[in-house]
Coordinates of C-alpha atoms in Angstrom, one line a residue:
Chain A
M222 CA -141.6 -69.0 104.3
A223 CA -142.4 -71.8 106.8
A224 CA -143.9 -70.9 110.2
P225 CA -141.6 -69.3 112.8
I226 CA -140.2 -71.0 115.8
D227 CA -141.3 -69.8 119.2
F228 CA -138.4 -69.9 121.7
Y229 CA -139.6 -69.6 125.3
F230 CA -136.9 -69.1 127.9
D231 CA -136.2 -67.7 131.3
F232 CA -133.3 -65.3 131.7
S233 CA -132.3 -67.3 134.8
S234 CA -132.1 -70.7 133.0
P235 CA -128.6 -72.1 132.0
Y236 CA -130.2 -74.4 129.5
G237 CA -132.2 -71.5 128.0
Y238 CA -128.9 -69.7 127.7
F239 CA -127.2 -72.6 126.0
A240 CA -130.1 -73.0 123.5
S241 CA -130.1 -69.3 122.8
T242 CA -126.6 -69.5 121.4
K243 CA -127.6 -72.2 118.9
I244 CA -131.2 -71.6 117.8
E245 CA -130.8 -68.7 115.3
A246 CA -128.2 -70.5 113.2
M247 CA -130.2 -73.7 113.3
A248 CA -133.4 -71.9 112.3
A249 CA -131.6 -70.0 109.5
K250 CA -130.3 -73.2 108.1
Y251 CA -133.9 -74.4 107.5
G252 CA -135.4 -71.0 106.5
R253 CA -137.2 -70.3 109.7
E254 CA -137.5 -67.2 111.8
V255 CA -137.3 -67.3 115.6
N256 CA -139.6 -65.4 118.0
W257 CA -137.7 -64.9 121.3
R258 CA -140.2 -65.0 124.1
P259 CA -138.7 -64.7 127.6
F260 CA -141.1 -65.8 130.4
L261 CA -141.0 -66.4 134.1
L262 CA -140.4 -70.1 135.0
G263 CA -141.5 -69.4 138.6
V264 CA -145.1 -68.8 137.4
A265 CA -145.1 -72.1 135.6
M266 CA -143.7 -73.9 138.6
K267 CA -146.7 -72.8 140.6
I268 CA -148.7 -75.0 138.3
T269 CA -146.3 -78.0 137.9
G270 CA -145.3 -78.0 141.6
G271 CA -141.7 -77.8 140.4
A272 CA -138.9 -76.0 142.2
P273 CA -135.6 -74.5 141.0
L274 CA -133.1 -77.3 140.4
P275 CA -130.5 -76.1 142.9
S276 CA -133.0 -76.4 145.8
V277 CA -134.2 -79.9 145.0
P278 CA -132.6 -82.6 147.2
M279 CA -130.2 -84.9 145.2
K280 CA -130.9 -83.0 142.0
G281 CA -129.2 -79.8 143.1
D282 CA -125.7 -81.1 143.2
Y283 CA -126.1 -83.0 140.0
A284 CA -127.6 -79.9 138.2
R285 CA -124.6 -77.7 139.1
R286 CA -122.2 -80.3 137.5
D287 CA -124.6 -80.8 134.5
F288 CA -124.7 -77.1 133.8
A289 CA -120.9 -76.9 133.6
R290 CA -120.5 -80.1 131.6
S291 CA -123.3 -79.3 129.2
A292 CA -121.8 -75.8 128.6
A293 CA -118.5 -77.6 127.7
Y294 CA -120.4 -80.1 125.6
Y295 CA -122.1 -77.3 123.6
G296 CA -118.9 -75.2 123.5
V297 CA -120.5 -72.2 125.2
D298 CA -118.8 -69.8 127.7
Y299 CA -120.3 -70.3 131.1
K300 CA -119.7 -69.7 134.8
L301 CA -122.3 -70.5 137.5
P302 CA -123.4 -67.0 138.7
S303 CA -122.8 -66.1 142.3
V304 CA -126.5 -65.6 142.8
F305 CA -128.5 -68.4 141.2
P306 CA -131.3 -68.7 140.3
I307 CA -132.7 -65.2 140.1
A308 CA -136.1 -63.5 139.5
S309 CA -135.9 -62.3 135.9
Q310 CA -138.6 -59.6 135.7
A311 CA -136.1 -56.8 135.0
P312 CA -134.4 -58.3 131.9
A313 CA -137.8 -59.6 130.6
R314 CA -139.3 -56.1 130.8
A315 CA -136.3 -54.5 129.1
F316 CA -136.6 -57.1 126.4
Y317 CA -140.3 -56.7 125.7
W318 CA -140.0 -52.9 125.8
L319 CA -137.2 -53.0 123.1
R320 CA -139.1 -55.6 121.1
Q321 CA -142.0 -53.2 120.6
K322 CA -139.5 -50.9 118.8
D323 CA -137.1 -53.4 117.1
P324 CA -137.6 -57.2 117.4
N325 CA -134.1 -58.0 116.0
Q326 CA -132.3 -55.6 118.3
A327 CA -134.3 -57.1 121.2
K328 CA -132.8 -60.5 120.4
S329 CA -129.3 -59.1 120.5
L330 CA -130.1 -57.5 123.8
A331 CA -131.4 -60.9 125.1
A332 CA -128.1 -62.4 124.1
A333 CA -126.2 -59.6 125.9
L334 CA -128.2 -60.0 129.0
Y335 CA -127.7 -63.8 129.1
R336 CA -124.0 -63.3 128.6
A337 CA -123.9 -60.7 131.4
Y338 CA -125.5 -63.2 133.8
F339 CA -123.9 -66.5 132.8
V340 CA -120.4 -65.3 131.8
D341 CA -119.7 -62.0 133.5
D342 CA -121.6 -62.8 136.7
I343 CA -123.8 -59.7 136.6
N344 CA -126.9 -60.1 138.7
I345 CA -129.5 -58.9 136.1
S346 CA -132.4 -59.4 138.6
N347 CA -131.3 -56.0 139.9
P348 CA -133.0 -53.4 137.7
E349 CA -129.9 -51.2 137.9
D350 CA -127.7 -54.1 136.7
T351 CA -130.0 -54.7 133.8
V352 CA -130.0 -50.9 133.0
A353 CA -126.1 -51.0 133.0
V354 CA -126.1 -54.0 130.6
C355 CA -128.6 -52.1 128.3
A356 CA -126.4 -49.0 128.5
K357 CA -123.3 -50.9 127.4
F358 CA -125.5 -52.3 124.6
G359 CA -126.1 -48.7 123.5
L360 CA -129.5 -47.9 124.9
E361 CA -130.3 -44.8 126.9
P362 CA -130.2 -45.7 130.6
D363 CA -133.1 -43.4 131.6
E364 CA -135.3 -44.8 129.0
V365 CA -134.6 -48.4 130.1
R366 CA -135.1 -47.4 133.8
S367 CA -138.5 -45.9 132.9
A368 CA -139.5 -49.0 130.9
I369 CA -138.7 -51.4 133.7
N370 CA -140.9 -49.4 136.0
D371 CA -143.7 -48.7 133.5
A372 CA -147.0 -50.3 134.4
A373 CA -147.8 -50.9 130.7
I374 CA -144.6 -52.9 130.2
K375 CA -145.2 -54.8 133.4
D376 CA -148.6 -55.8 132.1
L377 CA -147.1 -56.7 128.7
V378 CA -144.7 -59.1 130.5
K379 CA -147.5 -60.6 132.5
T380 CA -149.5 -61.1 129.3
E381 CA -146.6 -62.8 127.6
V382 CA -146.0 -65.1 130.6
D383 CA -149.6 -66.1 130.6
R384 CA -149.5 -66.7 126.8
A385 CA -146.3 -68.9 127.3
I386 CA -148.0 -71.0 129.9
A387 CA -151.2 -71.3 127.9
R388 CA -149.0 -72.6 125.1
G389 CA -147.6 -75.3 127.5
A390 CA -144.3 -73.8 128.5
F391 CA -143.4 -75.4 131.8
G392 CA -139.6 -75.4 131.5
S393 CA -136.8 -73.5 129.8
P394 CA -136.0 -73.6 127.0
Y395 CA -139.4 -74.6 125.6
I396 CA -139.4 -74.4 121.8
V397 CA -142.6 -74.8 119.7
V398 CA -142.7 -75.1 115.9
D399 CA -145.5 -76.3 113.7
G400 CA -147.4 -77.2 116.9
E401 CA -144.6 -79.5 118.1
A402 CA -143.0 -78.7 121.5
F403 CA -139.4 -79.4 122.4
W404 CA -138.3 -79.0 126.0
G405 CA -134.6 -78.5 126.9
A406 CA -131.3 -77.7 125.2
D407 CA -130.9 -81.5 125.0
R408 CA -133.8 -81.6 122.5
L409 CA -132.1 -79.3 119.9
A410 CA -131.1 -82.4 118.0
Q411 CA -134.7 -83.6 117.8
L412 CA -135.8 -80.0 116.8
E413 CA -133.2 -80.1 114.0
K414 CA -134.5 -83.5 112.8
W415 CA -138.0 -81.9 112.8
L416 CA -136.9 -78.9 110.8
A417 CA -134.8 -81.0 108.4
S418 CA -137.6 -83.3 107.6
G419 CA -140.3 -80.7 107.5
G420 CA -142.5 -82.4 110.1
W421 CA -141.0 -85.8 110.9
K422 CA -143.6 -88.4 111.5
Y423 CA -142.9 -90.5 114.6
Chain B
M5 CA -109.7 -102.9 132.4
A6 CA -111.1 -99.5 133.3
A7 CA -113.8 -99.2 136.0
P8 CA -117.2 -100.5 135.2
I9 CA -120.3 -98.3 134.5
D10 CA -123.1 -98.4 137.0
F11 CA -126.4 -98.3 135.1
Y12 CA -129.3 -97.4 137.5
F13 CA -132.8 -97.7 136.0
D14 CA -136.4 -98.3 136.9
F15 CA -138.3 -100.9 134.9
S16 CA -141.2 -98.4 134.6
S17 CA -139.0 -95.8 133.0
P18 CA -139.2 -95.3 129.2
Y19 CA -135.9 -93.3 129.2
G20 CA -134.3 -96.1 131.2
Y21 CA -135.6 -98.6 128.5
F22 CA -134.2 -96.5 125.7
A23 CA -130.8 -96.2 127.4
S24 CA -130.8 -100.0 128.1
T25 CA -130.8 -100.7 124.4
K26 CA -127.7 -98.6 123.8
I27 CA -125.4 -98.9 126.8
E28 CA -123.8 -102.3 126.3
A29 CA -122.6 -101.5 122.8
M30 CA -121.3 -98.1 123.9
A31 CA -119.5 -99.6 126.9
A32 CA -118.0 -102.4 124.9
K33 CA -116.6 -99.8 122.3
Y34 CA -114.6 -98.3 125.1
G35 CA -113.6 -101.5 127.0
R36 CA -116.0 -101.0 129.9
E37 CA -118.3 -103.4 131.7
V38 CA -121.8 -102.4 132.7
N39 CA -123.4 -103.2 136.1
W40 CA -127.2 -103.2 135.6
R41 CA -128.8 -102.0 138.8
P42 CA -132.6 -101.7 138.7
F43 CA -134.0 -99.5 141.5
L44 CA -137.3 -98.0 142.5
L45 CA -137.8 -94.4 141.4
G46 CA -140.7 -93.9 143.7
V47 CA -138.4 -94.2 146.7
A48 CA -136.1 -91.5 145.3
M49 CA -139.1 -89.3 144.6
K50 CA -140.0 -89.3 148.3
I51 CA -136.7 -87.5 148.8
T52 CA -136.8 -85.2 145.7
G53 CA -140.5 -84.4 146.0
G54 CA -140.8 -85.5 142.4
A55 CA -143.9 -87.2 140.9
P56 CA -144.3 -89.5 137.9
L57 CA -144.3 -87.4 134.7
P58 CA -147.8 -88.3 133.5
S59 CA -149.3 -87.0 136.7
V60 CA -147.6 -83.6 136.6
P61 CA -149.7 -80.7 135.2
M62 CA -148.5 -79.5 131.8
K63 CA -145.5 -81.9 131.8
G64 CA -147.7 -85.0 131.5
D65 CA -149.0 -84.3 128.0
Y66 CA -145.5 -83.3 126.8
A67 CA -143.9 -86.4 128.3
R68 CA -146.2 -88.8 126.4
R69 CA -145.2 -87.1 123.1
D70 CA -141.6 -87.0 124.1
F71 CA -141.5 -90.7 124.9
A72 CA -142.7 -91.6 121.5
R73 CA -140.6 -89.0 119.7
S74 CA -137.5 -90.0 121.6
A75 CA -138.1 -93.7 120.8
A76 CA -138.2 -92.8 117.1
Y77 CA -135.1 -90.6 117.5
Y78 CA -133.2 -93.5 119.1
G79 CA -134.6 -96.0 116.7
V80 CA -136.1 -98.1 119.5
D81 CA -139.4 -100.1 119.3
Y82 CA -141.9 -98.5 121.8
K83 CA -145.5 -98.3 122.6
L84 CA -146.9 -96.4 125.6
P85 CA -148.1 -99.2 127.9
S86 CA -151.9 -99.3 128.8
V87 CA -151.0 -99.1 132.5
F88 CA -148.2 -96.5 133.0
P89 CA -146.3 -95.9 135.2
I90 CA -146.2 -99.0 137.3
A91 CA -144.6 -100.3 140.5
S92 CA -141.6 -102.3 139.5
Q93 CA -140.8 -104.5 142.6
A94 CA -141.7 -107.8 140.8
P95 CA -139.3 -107.4 137.8
A96 CA -136.6 -105.9 140.2
R97 CA -136.8 -109.0 142.4
A98 CA -136.7 -111.4 139.5
F99 CA -133.6 -109.6 138.2
Y100 CA -131.6 -109.5 141.5
W101 CA -132.5 -113.2 142.2
L102 CA -131.1 -114.2 138.8
R103 CA -128.2 -111.9 139.1
Q104 CA -126.9 -113.8 142.1
K105 CA -126.7 -116.9 139.9
D106 CA -125.7 -115.3 136.6
P107 CA -125.1 -111.6 136.1
N108 CA -125.0 -111.7 132.3
Q109 CA -128.2 -113.8 132.0
A110 CA -129.8 -111.2 134.4
K111 CA -129.0 -108.4 132.0
S112 CA -130.7 -110.4 129.1
L113 CA -133.7 -110.9 131.4
A114 CA -133.8 -107.2 132.1
A115 CA -133.9 -106.5 128.4
A116 CA -136.7 -109.1 128.0
L117 CA -138.7 -107.5 130.8
Y118 CA -138.3 -104.0 129.4
R119 CA -139.4 -105.2 126.0
A120 CA -142.4 -107.0 127.4
Y121 CA -143.5 -103.8 129.1
F122 CA -142.7 -101.2 126.5
V123 CA -143.3 -103.2 123.3
D124 CA -145.7 -106.0 124.1
D125 CA -147.8 -104.1 126.7
I126 CA -147.4 -106.7 129.4
N127 CA -148.0 -105.3 132.8
I128 CA -144.9 -106.6 134.6
S129 CA -145.9 -105.0 137.9
N130 CA -148.1 -108.1 138.3
P131 CA -145.9 -110.9 139.7
E132 CA -147.6 -113.4 137.5
D133 CA -146.9 -111.4 134.4
T134 CA -143.2 -111.1 135.4
V135 CA -143.2 -114.9 136.0
A136 CA -144.7 -115.5 132.5
V137 CA -142.0 -113.3 130.9
C138 CA -139.3 -115.2 132.8
A139 CA -140.8 -118.5 131.8
K140 CA -140.7 -117.5 128.1
F141 CA -137.1 -116.5 128.8
G142 CA -136.4 -120.1 129.8
L143 CA -136.6 -119.9 133.6
E144 CA -138.6 -122.2 135.8
P145 CA -141.9 -120.5 136.7
D146 CA -142.1 -121.9 140.2
E147 CA -138.6 -120.8 141.0
V148 CA -139.3 -117.3 139.9
R149 CA -142.6 -117.2 141.8
S150 CA -140.8 -118.3 145.0
A151 CA -138.0 -115.7 144.4
I152 CA -140.5 -112.8 144.0
N153 CA -142.1 -113.8 147.4
D154 CA -138.8 -114.6 149.1
A155 CA -138.1 -112.3 152.1
A156 CA -134.3 -112.5 151.4
I157 CA -134.8 -111.3 147.8
K158 CA -137.1 -108.5 149.0
D159 CA -134.4 -107.4 151.4
L160 CA -131.8 -107.6 148.7
V161 CA -133.9 -105.3 146.5
K162 CA -134.4 -102.8 149.4
T163 CA -130.6 -102.8 150.0
E164 CA -129.9 -102.2 146.3
V165 CA -132.5 -99.3 146.2
D166 CA -130.9 -97.8 149.3
R167 CA -127.5 -98.0 147.7
A168 CA -128.7 -96.5 144.5
I169 CA -130.1 -93.5 146.3
A170 CA -127.0 -93.2 148.5
R171 CA -125.1 -93.0 145.2
G172 CA -127.3 -90.1 144.1
A173 CA -129.8 -91.8 141.7
F174 CA -132.8 -89.6 141.6
G175 CA -134.0 -90.3 138.1
S176 CA -133.9 -93.1 135.4
P177 CA -131.6 -93.8 133.8
Y178 CA -128.8 -92.6 136.2
I179 CA -125.4 -93.7 135.0
V180 CA -122.2 -93.4 137.0
V181 CA -118.7 -94.0 135.8
D182 CA -115.4 -92.9 137.3
G183 CA -117.5 -90.9 139.9
E184 CA -119.2 -88.9 137.2
A185 CA -123.0 -89.1 137.0
F186 CA -125.2 -88.8 133.8
W187 CA -129.0 -88.5 134.2
G188 CA -131.2 -89.3 131.3
A189 CA -131.1 -91.1 127.9
D190 CA -130.4 -87.7 126.5
R191 CA -127.0 -87.7 128.3
L192 CA -125.7 -90.7 126.4
A193 CA -123.8 -88.5 124.1
Q194 CA -122.0 -86.8 127.0
L195 CA -121.4 -90.2 128.5
E196 CA -119.8 -91.3 125.3
K197 CA -117.6 -88.2 125.2
W198 CA -116.5 -89.0 128.8
L199 CA -115.6 -92.6 127.8
A200 CA -113.9 -91.6 124.6
S201 CA -111.7 -89.1 126.3
G202 CA -111.0 -91.2 129.4
G203 CA -112.3 -88.5 131.8
W204 CA -113.0 -85.4 129.8
K205 CA -112.1 -82.2 131.8
Y206 CA -114.8 -79.6 131.6

């Protein structure tokens, strides 16, 4: 089987959420696996000097419209969360904890966490809200709560964030396949062209 | 006829160049006119805190690949200019000077200036290089040279840049139609959906 696709995203990123609803089907079509790798965009922004879109003059108002319009364009359920953006340590820790046990189940959990935040307006930056989403998903609340507070899991997330940044991830989604990087839900069409042609020469 | 499309772009912007090769045909398909409005991205960046992509850590390397890959994706001739990015006062002044006399000819000149920079590697930030492109286009070199140095033309460009920014243009291309803004060559598909549906409700 061809090399897997690394899918870097922040749980606070609308464009990461949009891409997350498309990438598994696209990868499957071309016989690829997807490694889901949540990371923390705020750490990357310390390097790039970037700032969350809503706080940038001029860009902020545009971004809010573009989120909603892009959601409609991609046919994805979406509502701007009441609190946005958020720190996403709690969902990232829950994800990587579960991933150690069951990578496929962890992907489904990521989808549930994204949906909780961007459809049901649940503020998953609060550990107890992430615990509640995990409980509804079928996980044991006390186990999730312990994991979110576990120093080893915190270190694991830090390591994954450092690896993502070392790989070049400065935005969300940031998708790498065969050494080629694609930034943004709006690059899914170029990613598909890459996958379809088995390494498009440009 | 439906309202025209305002097409804001910087002569130094690859994505503005890509969009410039597509927008007239798209507009014509839906019975719209296009107002070409070059502006100076550097002025907007003083407000947004942005910086030219190549100088941003992590983003710079990605951007150079994305320029080339996006050009191939859109089927547009492109070569990263030796000097990039550039200040684009000279081509903007030549454009607005000609636009006063003949708006349609000014659009063709803009296309020629973009091509000179992004295909033939001519550094149009140099007034004499812009004059040479205009001469090849059929304009009188001395007239263009005078226009580029004319205080009234300089003021006209400043006014146009201020208007673009007042309109919300913080990036290139920035396309406004019926009060709806689309940022980036990668939003042309959403622009087309807007035009096709006569004001898509999302």
